[in-house]
């Protein structure tokens, strides 16, 4: 048995415990704030194989990552992805990994909710911006609401705890704020609102992609419910409140604010094996070359340490001026949300 290696600590003394891994850049939806309709996807050979993904995640876990979130693109459209989840279960069983989770658009959950639970997944995030079928079709372009609702139902039946992620879009789902909140309460699901981020070229979609400040959204909730701030911190950009009337937890993800960078414990890897140590910065390092150069985990671990050594202090998104500053060119589906 090897000794446990020194944990990953970045230059600002933050321990890296949370890894988000994108397993594909492809998706069966084309959400207007995320992708253009005619996205060009990466050639398959650029992607890490499932075996390489396993080696990469395993190295991070050996170096102290305790929480692994699988994302994309749509992670559940990657062929044979359940093999990867089943492989990660060994780290849950050994206790080195504390949580294995996934962010999904829900389209494949009818099929995969049971297998995810069997692989040790207990909580999932499902992205859903509206409960109106026509609006759902408009915002996702290719998605269909009933399929996603059936998926959510299947997840709950399988024993998965579901959190709904909703991108706050002015003029789009403002009028559904209370409906979405109540629907989540009725179905015992937490709900997190996400501020729309300036990522990637998404064409001419301003009409549906209006920025709705979560400060304003929260004020609207406060007009109807009693909110209690919760001390809970995820090491990320989420803040939580409890709605006293329903007991449910509501999260607010404001990636544009700087108030979380000092406690940031996470890094992201793309489906091609690049590591981004800050969602809001373009700086990244390549882990695919060391991964492919040698089967020896120490080669990869050295590259991971080097990359963590470059983690910046924080990001530069700024909506406070007229233009969107600090914009990053890549799409959310590239780095994973
Ligand atoms: N396909 C999966 C899904 O939709 O849940 C996982 C990947 S998706 C990129 C992850 C999250 O990013 C989703 O909740 C999505 O709504 C969010 N997202 C995508 N583009 C965004 C943007 N420009 N601003 C804020 N959130 C965004
Ligand atoms: Fe696909 Fe998720 Fe992006 Fe929508 S937000 S296009 S579901 S990756």
mmCIF file of N, CA, C and O in Angstrom, residues 31-113:
data_model
loop_
_atom_site.group_PDB
_atom_site.id
_atom_site.type_symbol
_atom_site.label_atom_id
_atom_site.label_comp_id
_atom_site.label_asym_id
_atom_site.label_seq_id
_atom_site.Cartn_x
_atom_site.Cartn_y
_atom_site.Cartn_z
ATOM 1 N N UNK A 31 -29.193 24.713 -25.576
ATOM 2 C CA UNK A 31 -29.693 25.848 -24.796
ATOM 3 C C UNK A 31 -29.106 27.155 -25.327
ATOM 4 O O UNK A 31 -27.900 27.227 -25.605
ATOM 5 N N UNK A 32 -29.957 28.156 -25.445
ATOM 6 C CA UNK A 32 -29.542 29.361 -26.169
ATOM 7 C C UNK A 32 -28.406 30.117 -25.489
ATOM 8 O O UNK A 32 -27.621 30.776 -26.160
ATOM 9 N N UNK A 33 -28.315 30.013 -24.140
ATOM 10 C CA UNK A 33 -27.249 30.741 -23.435
ATOM 11 C C UNK A 33 -25.960 29.929 -23.413
ATOM 12 O O UNK A 33 -24.939 30.385 -22.913
ATOM 13 N N UNK A 34 -26.019 28.709 -23.903
ATOM 14 C CA UNK A 34 -24.874 27.798 -23.779
ATOM 15 C C UNK A 34 -24.221 27.484 -25.117
ATOM 16 O O UNK A 34 -22.999 27.426 -25.212
ATOM 17 N N UNK A 35 -25.036 27.265 -26.142
ATOM 18 C CA UNK A 35 -24.490 26.809 -27.422
ATOM 19 C C UNK A 35 -25.158 27.540 -28.586
ATOM 20 O O UNK A 35 -26.276 28.027 -28.449
ATOM 21 N N UNK A 36 -24.481 27.528 -29.724
ATOM 22 C CA UNK A 36 -25.162 27.936 -30.941
ATOM 23 C C UNK A 36 -25.907 26.711 -31.466
ATOM 24 O O UNK A 36 -25.654 25.597 -31.024
ATOM 25 N N UNK A 37 -26.799 26.940 -32.408
ATOM 26 C CA UNK A 37 -27.542 25.801 -32.938
ATOM 27 C C UNK A 37 -26.611 24.851 -33.712
ATOM 28 O O UNK A 37 -26.739 23.638 -33.646
ATOM 29 N N UNK A 38 -25.645 25.457 -34.426
ATOM 30 C CA UNK A 38 -24.745 24.621 -35.228
ATOM 31 C C UNK A 38 -23.374 24.544 -34.583
ATOM 32 O O UNK A 38 -22.403 25.069 -35.096
ATOM 33 N N UNK A 39 -23.325 23.907 -33.460
ATOM 34 C CA UNK A 39 -22.046 23.780 -32.768
ATOM 35 C C UNK A 39 -21.128 22.827 -33.531
ATOM 36 O O UNK A 39 -21.583 21.829 -34.080
ATOM 37 N N UNK A 40 -19.847 23.158 -33.519
ATOM 38 C CA UNK A 40 -18.877 22.199 -34.041
ATOM 39 C C UNK A 40 -18.282 21.504 -32.836
ATOM 40 O O UNK A 40 -17.776 22.165 -31.927
ATOM 41 N N UNK A 41 -18.374 20.200 -32.812
ATOM 42 C CA UNK A 41 -17.837 19.473 -31.667
ATOM 43 C C UNK A 41 -16.452 18.933 -31.982
ATOM 44 O O UNK A 41 -16.023 18.891 -33.129
ATOM 45 N N UNK A 42 -15.782 18.544 -30.950
ATOM 46 C CA UNK A 42 -14.403 18.063 -31.098
ATOM 47 C C UNK A 42 -14.381 16.698 -31.785
ATOM 48 O O UNK A 42 -15.285 15.891 -31.567
ATOM 49 N N UNK A 43 -13.347 16.454 -32.563
ATOM 50 C CA UNK A 43 -13.199 15.097 -33.110
ATOM 51 C C UNK A 43 -13.038 14.109 -31.946
ATOM 52 O O UNK A 43 -12.397 14.448 -30.936
ATOM 53 N N UNK A 44 -13.594 12.943 -32.107
ATOM 54 C CA UNK A 44 -13.610 11.953 -31.005
ATOM 55 C C UNK A 44 -12.209 11.658 -30.455
ATOM 56 O O UNK A 44 -12.030 11.440 -29.259
ATOM 57 N N UNK A 45 -11.203 11.658 -31.332
ATOM 58 C CA UNK A 45 -9.861 11.279 -30.864
ATOM 59 C C UNK A 45 -9.261 12.298 -29.880
ATOM 60 O O UNK A 45 -8.323 12.007 -29.166
ATOM 61 N N UNK A 46 -9.838 13.509 -29.912
ATOM 62 C CA UNK A 46 -9.367 14.530 -28.963
ATOM 63 C C UNK A 46 -9.816 14.222 -27.539
ATOM 64 O O UNK A 46 -9.222 14.670 -26.567
ATOM 65 N N UNK A 47 -10.925 13.510 -27.435
ATOM 66 C CA UNK A 47 -11.503 13.254 -26.107
ATOM 67 C C UNK A 47 -10.679 12.238 -25.334
ATOM 68 O O UNK A 47 -10.124 11.320 -25.915
ATOM 69 N N UNK A 48 -10.678 12.394 -24.046
ATOM 70 C CA UNK A 48 -10.082 11.353 -23.219
ATOM 71 C C UNK A 48 -10.956 10.113 -23.344
ATOM 72 O O UNK A 48 -12.188 10.214 -23.394
ATOM 73 N N UNK A 49 -10.333 8.968 -23.374
ATOM 74 C CA UNK A 49 -11.117 7.737 -23.356
ATOM 75 C C UNK A 49 -11.663 7.557 -21.937
ATOM 76 O O UNK A 49 -11.210 8.214 -20.986
ATOM 77 N N UNK A 50 -12.607 6.650 -21.789
ATOM 78 C CA UNK A 50 -13.165 6.416 -20.447
ATOM 79 C C UNK A 50 -12.084 5.897 -19.510
ATOM 80 O O UNK A 50 -12.065 6.226 -18.319
ATOM 81 N N UNK A 51 -11.169 5.133 -20.071
ATOM 82 C CA UNK A 51 -10.076 4.589 -19.252
ATOM 83 C C UNK A 51 -9.149 5.729 -18.805
ATOM 84 O O UNK A 51 -8.710 5.790 -17.657
ATOM 85 N N UNK A 52 -8.886 6.685 -19.715
ATOM 86 C CA UNK A 52 -8.044 7.835 -19.343
ATOM 87 C C UNK A 52 -8.746 8.716 -18.310
ATOM 88 O O UNK A 52 -8.114 9.225 -17.377
ATOM 89 N N UNK A 53 -10.053 8.876 -18.483
ATOM 90 C CA UNK A 53 -10.816 9.656 -17.502
ATOM 91 C C UNK A 53 -10.733 9.014 -16.121
ATOM 92 O O UNK A 53 -10.603 9.705 -15.106
ATOM 93 N N UNK A 54 -10.817 7.708 -16.111
ATOM 94 C CA UNK A 54 -10.725 6.981 -14.846
ATOM 95 C C UNK A 54 -9.357 7.226 -14.213
ATOM 96 O O UNK A 54 -9.263 7.581 -13.024
ATOM 97 N N UNK A 55 -8.296 7.094 -15.006
ATOM 98 C CA UNK A 55 -6.948 7.301 -14.443
ATOM 99 C C UNK A 55 -6.788 8.717 -13.917
ATOM 100 O O UNK A 55 -6.194 8.947 -12.866
ATOM 101 N N UNK A 56 -7.320 9.670 -14.666
ATOM 102 C CA UNK A 56 -7.180 11.075 -14.276
ATOM 103 C C UNK A 56 -7.929 11.348 -12.964
ATOM 104 O O UNK A 56 -7.375 11.917 -12.018
ATOM 105 N N UNK A 57 -9.190 10.930 -12.913
ATOM 106 C CA UNK A 57 -9.982 11.167 -11.699
ATOM 107 C C UNK A 57 -9.372 10.424 -10.517
ATOM 108 O O UNK A 57 -9.319 10.945 -9.401
ATOM 109 N N UNK A 58 -8.886 9.220 -10.773
ATOM 110 C CA UNK A 58 -8.278 8.423 -9.700
ATOM 111 C C UNK A 58 -7.056 9.145 -9.122
ATOM 112 O O UNK A 58 -6.860 9.181 -7.909
ATOM 113 N N UNK A 59 -6.260 9.771 -9.993
ATOM 114 C CA UNK A 59 -5.097 10.512 -9.493
ATOM 115 C C UNK A 59 -5.535 11.684 -8.619
ATOM 116 O O UNK A 59 -4.965 11.924 -7.555
ATOM 117 N N UNK A 60 -6.546 12.407 -9.075
ATOM 118 C CA UNK A 60 -7.039 13.528 -8.257
ATOM 119 C C UNK A 60 -7.535 13.030 -6.893
ATOM 120 O O UNK A 60 -7.310 13.676 -5.872
ATOM 121 N N UNK A 61 -8.212 11.903 -6.902
ATOM 122 C CA UNK A 61 -8.748 11.366 -5.641
ATOM 123 C C UNK A 61 -7.583 10.963 -4.727
ATOM 124 O O UNK A 61 -7.593 11.231 -3.525
ATOM 125 N N UNK A 62 -6.560 10.379 -5.325
ATOM 126 C CA UNK A 62 -5.372 10.018 -4.532
ATOM 127 C C UNK A 62 -4.729 11.271 -3.927
ATOM 128 O O UNK A 62 -4.143 11.230 -2.853
ATOM 129 N N UNK A 63 -4.859 12.383 -4.637
ATOM 130 C CA UNK A 63 -4.249 13.635 -4.167
ATOM 131 C C UNK A 63 -5.213 14.444 -3.288
ATOM 132 O O UNK A 63 -4.961 15.615 -3.017
ATOM 133 N N UNK A 64 -6.302 13.851 -2.884
ATOM 134 C CA UNK A 64 -7.138 14.509 -1.869
ATOM 135 C C UNK A 64 -8.496 15.002 -2.326
ATOM 136 O O UNK A 64 -9.246 15.570 -1.520
ATOM 137 N N UNK A 65 -8.839 14.823 -3.609
ATOM 138 C CA UNK A 65 -10.181 15.235 -4.035
ATOM 139 C C UNK A 65 -11.214 14.293 -3.410
ATOM 140 O O UNK A 65 -11.080 13.075 -3.456
ATOM 141 N N UNK A 66 -12.234 14.904 -2.775
ATOM 142 C CA UNK A 66 -13.241 14.108 -2.059
ATOM 143 C C UNK A 66 -14.598 14.157 -2.732
ATOM 144 O O UNK A 66 -15.482 13.376 -2.425
ATOM 145 N N UNK A 67 -14.746 15.147 -3.603
ATOM 146 C CA UNK A 67 -16.034 15.278 -4.263
ATOM 147 C C UNK A 67 -15.805 15.382 -5.768
ATOM 148 O O UNK A 67 -14.993 16.192 -6.224
ATOM 149 N N UNK A 68 -16.494 14.535 -6.495
ATOM 150 C CA UNK A 68 -16.320 14.496 -7.946
ATOM 151 C C UNK A 68 -17.673 14.716 -8.606
ATOM 152 O O UNK A 68 -18.623 13.966 -8.363
ATOM 153 N N UNK A 69 -17.750 15.764 -9.414
ATOM 154 C CA UNK A 69 -18.987 16.022 -10.156
ATOM 155 C C UNK A 69 -18.735 15.808 -11.643
ATOM 156 O O UNK A 69 -17.807 16.379 -12.206
ATOM 157 N N UNK A 70 -19.564 14.985 -12.254
ATOM 158 C CA UNK A 70 -19.435 14.686 -13.674
ATOM 159 C C UNK A 70 -20.405 15.572 -14.447
ATOM 160 O O UNK A 70 -21.590 15.666 -14.118
ATOM 161 N N UNK A 71 -19.858 16.243 -15.467
ATOM 162 C CA UNK A 71 -20.670 17.192 -16.202
ATOM 163 C C UNK A 71 -20.284 17.154 -17.677
ATOM 164 O O UNK A 71 -19.643 16.236 -18.146
ATOM 165 N N UNK A 72 -20.720 18.151 -18.445
ATOM 166 C CA UNK A 72 -20.413 18.152 -19.868
ATOM 167 C C UNK A 72 -20.569 19.562 -20.416
ATOM 168 O O UNK A 72 -20.432 20.517 -19.647
ATOM 169 N N UNK A 73 -21.007 19.637 -21.598
ATOM 170 C CA UNK A 73 -21.905 18.874 -22.412
ATOM 171 C C UNK A 73 -22.934 18.107 -21.572
ATOM 172 O O UNK A 73 -23.110 18.381 -20.416
ATOM 173 N N UNK A 74 -23.578 17.185 -22.211
ATOM 174 C CA UNK A 74 -24.495 16.351 -21.459
ATOM 175 C C UNK A 74 -23.791 15.026 -21.147
ATOM 176 O O UNK A 74 -23.596 14.200 -22.049
ATOM 177 N N UNK A 75 -23.415 14.846 -19.880
ATOM 178 C CA UNK A 75 -22.596 13.675 -19.543
ATOM 179 C C UNK A 75 -23.284 12.354 -19.867
ATOM 180 O O UNK A 75 -22.617 11.384 -20.235
ATOM 181 N N UNK A 76 -24.603 12.323 -19.769
ATOM 182 C CA UNK A 76 -25.285 11.042 -19.942
ATOM 183 C C UNK A 76 -25.505 10.664 -21.409
ATOM 184 O O UNK A 76 -26.061 9.608 -21.695
ATOM 185 N N UNK A 77 -25.059 11.509 -22.355
ATOM 186 C CA UNK A 77 -25.100 11.081 -23.755
ATOM 187 C C UNK A 77 -23.752 10.471 -24.198
ATOM 188 O O UNK A 77 -23.651 9.969 -25.300
ATOM 189 N N UNK A 78 -22.763 10.545 -23.355
ATOM 190 C CA UNK A 78 -21.486 9.897 -23.721
ATOM 191 C C UNK A 78 -21.663 8.378 -23.699
ATOM 192 O O UNK A 78 -22.144 7.814 -22.715
ATOM 193 N N UNK A 79 -21.217 7.753 -24.781
ATOM 194 C CA UNK A 79 -21.426 6.316 -24.889
ATOM 195 C C UNK A 79 -20.704 5.570 -23.762
ATOM 196 O O UNK A 79 -19.569 5.874 -23.433
ATOM 197 N N UNK A 80 -21.381 4.614 -23.180
ATOM 198 C CA UNK A 80 -20.832 3.750 -22.126
ATOM 199 C C UNK A 80 -20.434 4.492 -20.858
ATOM 200 O O UNK A 80 -19.609 3.999 -20.085
ATOM 201 N N UNK A 81 -20.999 5.668 -20.647
ATOM 202 C CA UNK A 81 -20.576 6.457 -19.488
ATOM 203 C C UNK A 81 -20.830 5.727 -18.163
ATOM 204 O O UNK A 81 -20.143 5.967 -17.174
ATOM 205 N N UNK A 82 -21.803 4.817 -18.160
ATOM 206 C CA UNK A 82 -22.072 4.101 -16.910
ATOM 207 C C UNK A 82 -20.875 3.250 -16.478
ATOM 208 O O UNK A 82 -20.670 3.023 -15.301
ATOM 209 N N UNK A 83 -20.073 2.810 -17.458
ATOM 210 C CA UNK A 83 -18.858 2.060 -17.124
ATOM 211 C C UNK A 83 -17.943 2.924 -16.262
ATOM 212 O O UNK A 83 -17.344 2.465 -15.291
ATOM 213 N N UNK A 84 -17.860 4.197 -16.636
ATOM 214 C CA UNK A 84 -17.021 5.114 -15.857
ATOM 215 C C UNK A 84 -17.571 5.284 -14.429
ATOM 216 O O UNK A 84 -16.832 5.202 -13.455
ATOM 217 N N UNK A 85 -18.889 5.503 -14.331
ATOM 218 C CA UNK A 85 -19.495 5.673 -12.996
ATOM 219 C C UNK A 85 -19.265 4.416 -12.145
ATOM 220 O O UNK A 85 -18.908 4.510 -10.966
ATOM 221 N N UNK A 86 -19.489 3.257 -12.781
ATOM 222 C CA UNK A 86 -19.294 2.004 -12.025
ATOM 223 C C UNK A 86 -17.854 1.884 -11.539
ATOM 224 O O UNK A 86 -17.603 1.395 -10.444
ATOM 225 N N UNK A 87 -16.908 2.366 -12.355
ATOM 226 C CA UNK A 87 -15.500 2.331 -11.963
ATOM 227 C C UNK A 87 -15.212 3.233 -10.774
ATOM 228 O O UNK A 87 -14.449 2.881 -9.871
ATOM 229 N N UNK A 88 -15.842 4.395 -10.757
ATOM 230 C CA UNK A 88 -15.598 5.348 -9.665
ATOM 231 C C UNK A 88 -16.160 4.853 -8.336
ATOM 232 O O UNK A 88 -15.757 5.303 -7.269
ATOM 233 N N UNK A 89 -17.078 3.916 -8.413
ATOM 234 C CA UNK A 89 -17.703 3.395 -7.189
ATOM 235 C C UNK A 89 -16.647 2.803 -6.242
ATOM 236 O O UNK A 89 -16.804 2.876 -5.023
ATOM 237 N N UNK A 90 -15.550 2.286 -6.806
ATOM 238 C CA UNK A 90 -14.540 1.683 -5.921
ATOM 239 C C UNK A 90 -13.954 2.721 -4.963
ATOM 240 O O UNK A 90 -13.575 2.405 -3.845
ATOM 241 N N UNK A 91 -13.905 3.983 -5.411
ATOM 242 C CA UNK A 91 -13.363 5.031 -4.529
ATOM 243 C C UNK A 91 -14.370 5.427 -3.445
ATOM 244 O O UNK A 91 -13.985 5.845 -2.360
ATOM 245 N N UNK A 92 -15.651 5.307 -3.781
ATOM 246 C CA UNK A 92 -16.675 5.539 -2.752
ATOM 247 C C UNK A 92 -16.617 4.398 -1.732
ATOM 248 O O UNK A 92 -16.664 4.621 -0.520
ATOM 249 N N UNK A 93 -16.496 3.181 -2.253
ATOM 250 C CA UNK A 93 -16.466 2.014 -1.370
ATOM 251 C C UNK A 93 -15.271 2.056 -0.425
ATOM 252 O O UNK A 93 -15.369 1.655 0.727
ATOM 253 N N UNK A 94 -14.143 2.558 -0.927
ATOM 254 C CA UNK A 94 -12.946 2.599 -0.072
ATOM 255 C C UNK A 94 -12.973 3.793 0.878
ATOM 256 O O UNK A 94 -12.139 3.905 1.768
ATOM 257 N N UNK A 95 -13.913 4.712 0.655
ATOM 258 C CA UNK A 95 -14.042 5.869 1.554
ATOM 259 C C UNK A 95 -13.159 7.042 1.157
ATOM 260 O O UNK A 95 -13.228 8.106 1.776
ATOM 261 N N UNK A 96 -12.331 6.893 0.117
ATOM 262 C CA UNK A 96 -11.473 8.027 -0.266
ATOM 263 C C UNK A 96 -12.296 9.111 -0.969
ATOM 264 O O UNK A 96 -12.043 10.293 -0.798
ATOM 265 N N UNK A 97 -13.264 8.685 -1.745
ATOM 266 C CA UNK A 97 -14.174 9.647 -2.379
ATOM 267 C C UNK A 97 -15.447 9.712 -1.536
ATOM 268 O O UNK A 97 -16.039 8.682 -1.215
ATOM 269 N N UNK A 98 -15.827 10.955 -1.184
ATOM 270 C CA UNK A 98 -17.006 11.093 -0.306
ATOM 271 C C UNK A 98 -18.287 11.241 -1.108
ATOM 272 O O UNK A 98 -19.357 10.857 -0.668
ATOM 273 N N UNK A 99 -18.168 11.871 -2.272
ATOM 274 C CA UNK A 99 -19.381 12.076 -3.060
ATOM 275 C C UNK A 99 -19.096 12.034 -4.556
ATOM 276 O O UNK A 99 -18.161 12.649 -5.043
ATOM 277 N N UNK A 100 -19.956 11.273 -5.235
ATOM 278 C CA UNK A 100 -19.905 11.199 -6.703
ATOM 279 C C UNK A 100 -21.246 11.723 -7.187
ATOM 280 O O UNK A 100 -22.305 11.241 -6.769
ATOM 281 N N UNK A 101 -21.195 12.722 -8.041
ATOM 282 C CA UNK A 101 -22.447 13.339 -8.429
ATOM 283 C C UNK A 101 -22.408 13.774 -9.893
ATOM 284 O O UNK A 101 -21.383 13.650 -10.550
ATOM 285 N N UNK A 102 -23.528 14.233 -10.389
ATOM 286 C CA UNK A 102 -23.602 14.544 -11.820
ATOM 287 C C UNK A 102 -24.520 15.746 -12.041
ATOM 288 O O UNK A 102 -25.473 15.959 -11.279
ATOM 289 N N UNK A 103 -24.191 16.551 -13.022
ATOM 290 C CA UNK A 103 -25.082 17.627 -13.464
ATOM 291 C C UNK A 103 -25.588 17.253 -14.843
ATOM 292 O O UNK A 103 -24.791 17.000 -15.747
ATOM 293 N N UNK A 104 -26.897 17.205 -14.995
ATOM 294 C CA UNK A 104 -27.475 16.704 -16.233
ATOM 295 C C UNK A 104 -28.672 17.539 -16.658
ATOM 296 O O UNK A 104 -29.304 18.191 -15.830
ATOM 297 N N UNK A 105 -28.974 17.466 -17.950
ATOM 298 C CA UNK A 105 -30.193 18.133 -18.409
ATOM 299 C C UNK A 105 -31.424 17.235 -18.210
ATOM 300 O O UNK A 105 -32.534 17.638 -18.504
ATOM 301 N N UNK A 106 -31.212 16.035 -17.751
ATOM 302 C CA UNK A 106 -32.329 15.168 -17.371
ATOM 303 C C UNK A 106 -32.895 14.316 -18.496
ATOM 304 O O UNK A 106 -33.712 13.425 -18.244
ATOM 305 N N UNK A 107 -32.422 14.540 -19.714
ATOM 306 C CA UNK A 107 -33.073 13.862 -20.847
ATOM 307 C C UNK A 107 -32.891 12.338 -20.823
ATOM 308 O O UNK A 107 -33.714 11.612 -21.365
ATOM 309 N N UNK A 108 -31.802 11.866 -20.206
ATOM 310 C CA UNK A 108 -31.524 10.418 -20.228
ATOM 311 C C UNK A 108 -31.801 9.749 -18.884
ATOM 312 O O UNK A 108 -31.422 8.590 -18.667
ATOM 313 N N UNK A 109 -32.434 10.471 -17.980
ATOM 314 C CA UNK A 109 -32.550 9.935 -16.616
ATOM 315 C C UNK A 109 -33.495 8.748 -16.502
ATOM 316 O O UNK A 109 -33.334 7.912 -15.611
ATOM 317 N N UNK A 110 -34.486 8.714 -17.386
ATOM 318 C CA UNK A 110 -35.391 7.569 -17.308
ATOM 319 C C UNK A 110 -34.598 6.269 -17.427
ATOM 320 O O UNK A 110 -34.882 5.284 -16.773
ATOM 321 N N UNK A 111 -33.584 6.325 -18.289
ATOM 322 C CA UNK A 111 -32.763 5.145 -18.534
ATOM 323 C C UNK A 111 -31.693 4.964 -17.452
ATOM 324 O O UNK A 111 -31.394 3.846 -17.045
ATOM 325 N N UNK A 112 -31.111 6.068 -16.990
ATOM 326 C CA UNK A 112 -29.897 5.950 -16.189
ATOM 327 C C UNK A 112 -30.041 6.222 -14.696
ATOM 328 O O UNK A 112 -29.067 6.074 -13.952
ATOM 329 N N UNK A 113 -31.227 6.614 -14.239
ATOM 330 C CA UNK A 113 -31.363 6.928 -12.813
ATOM 331 C C UNK A 113 -31.002 5.720 -11.947
ATOM 332 O O UNK A 113 -30.220 5.838 -10.997
#
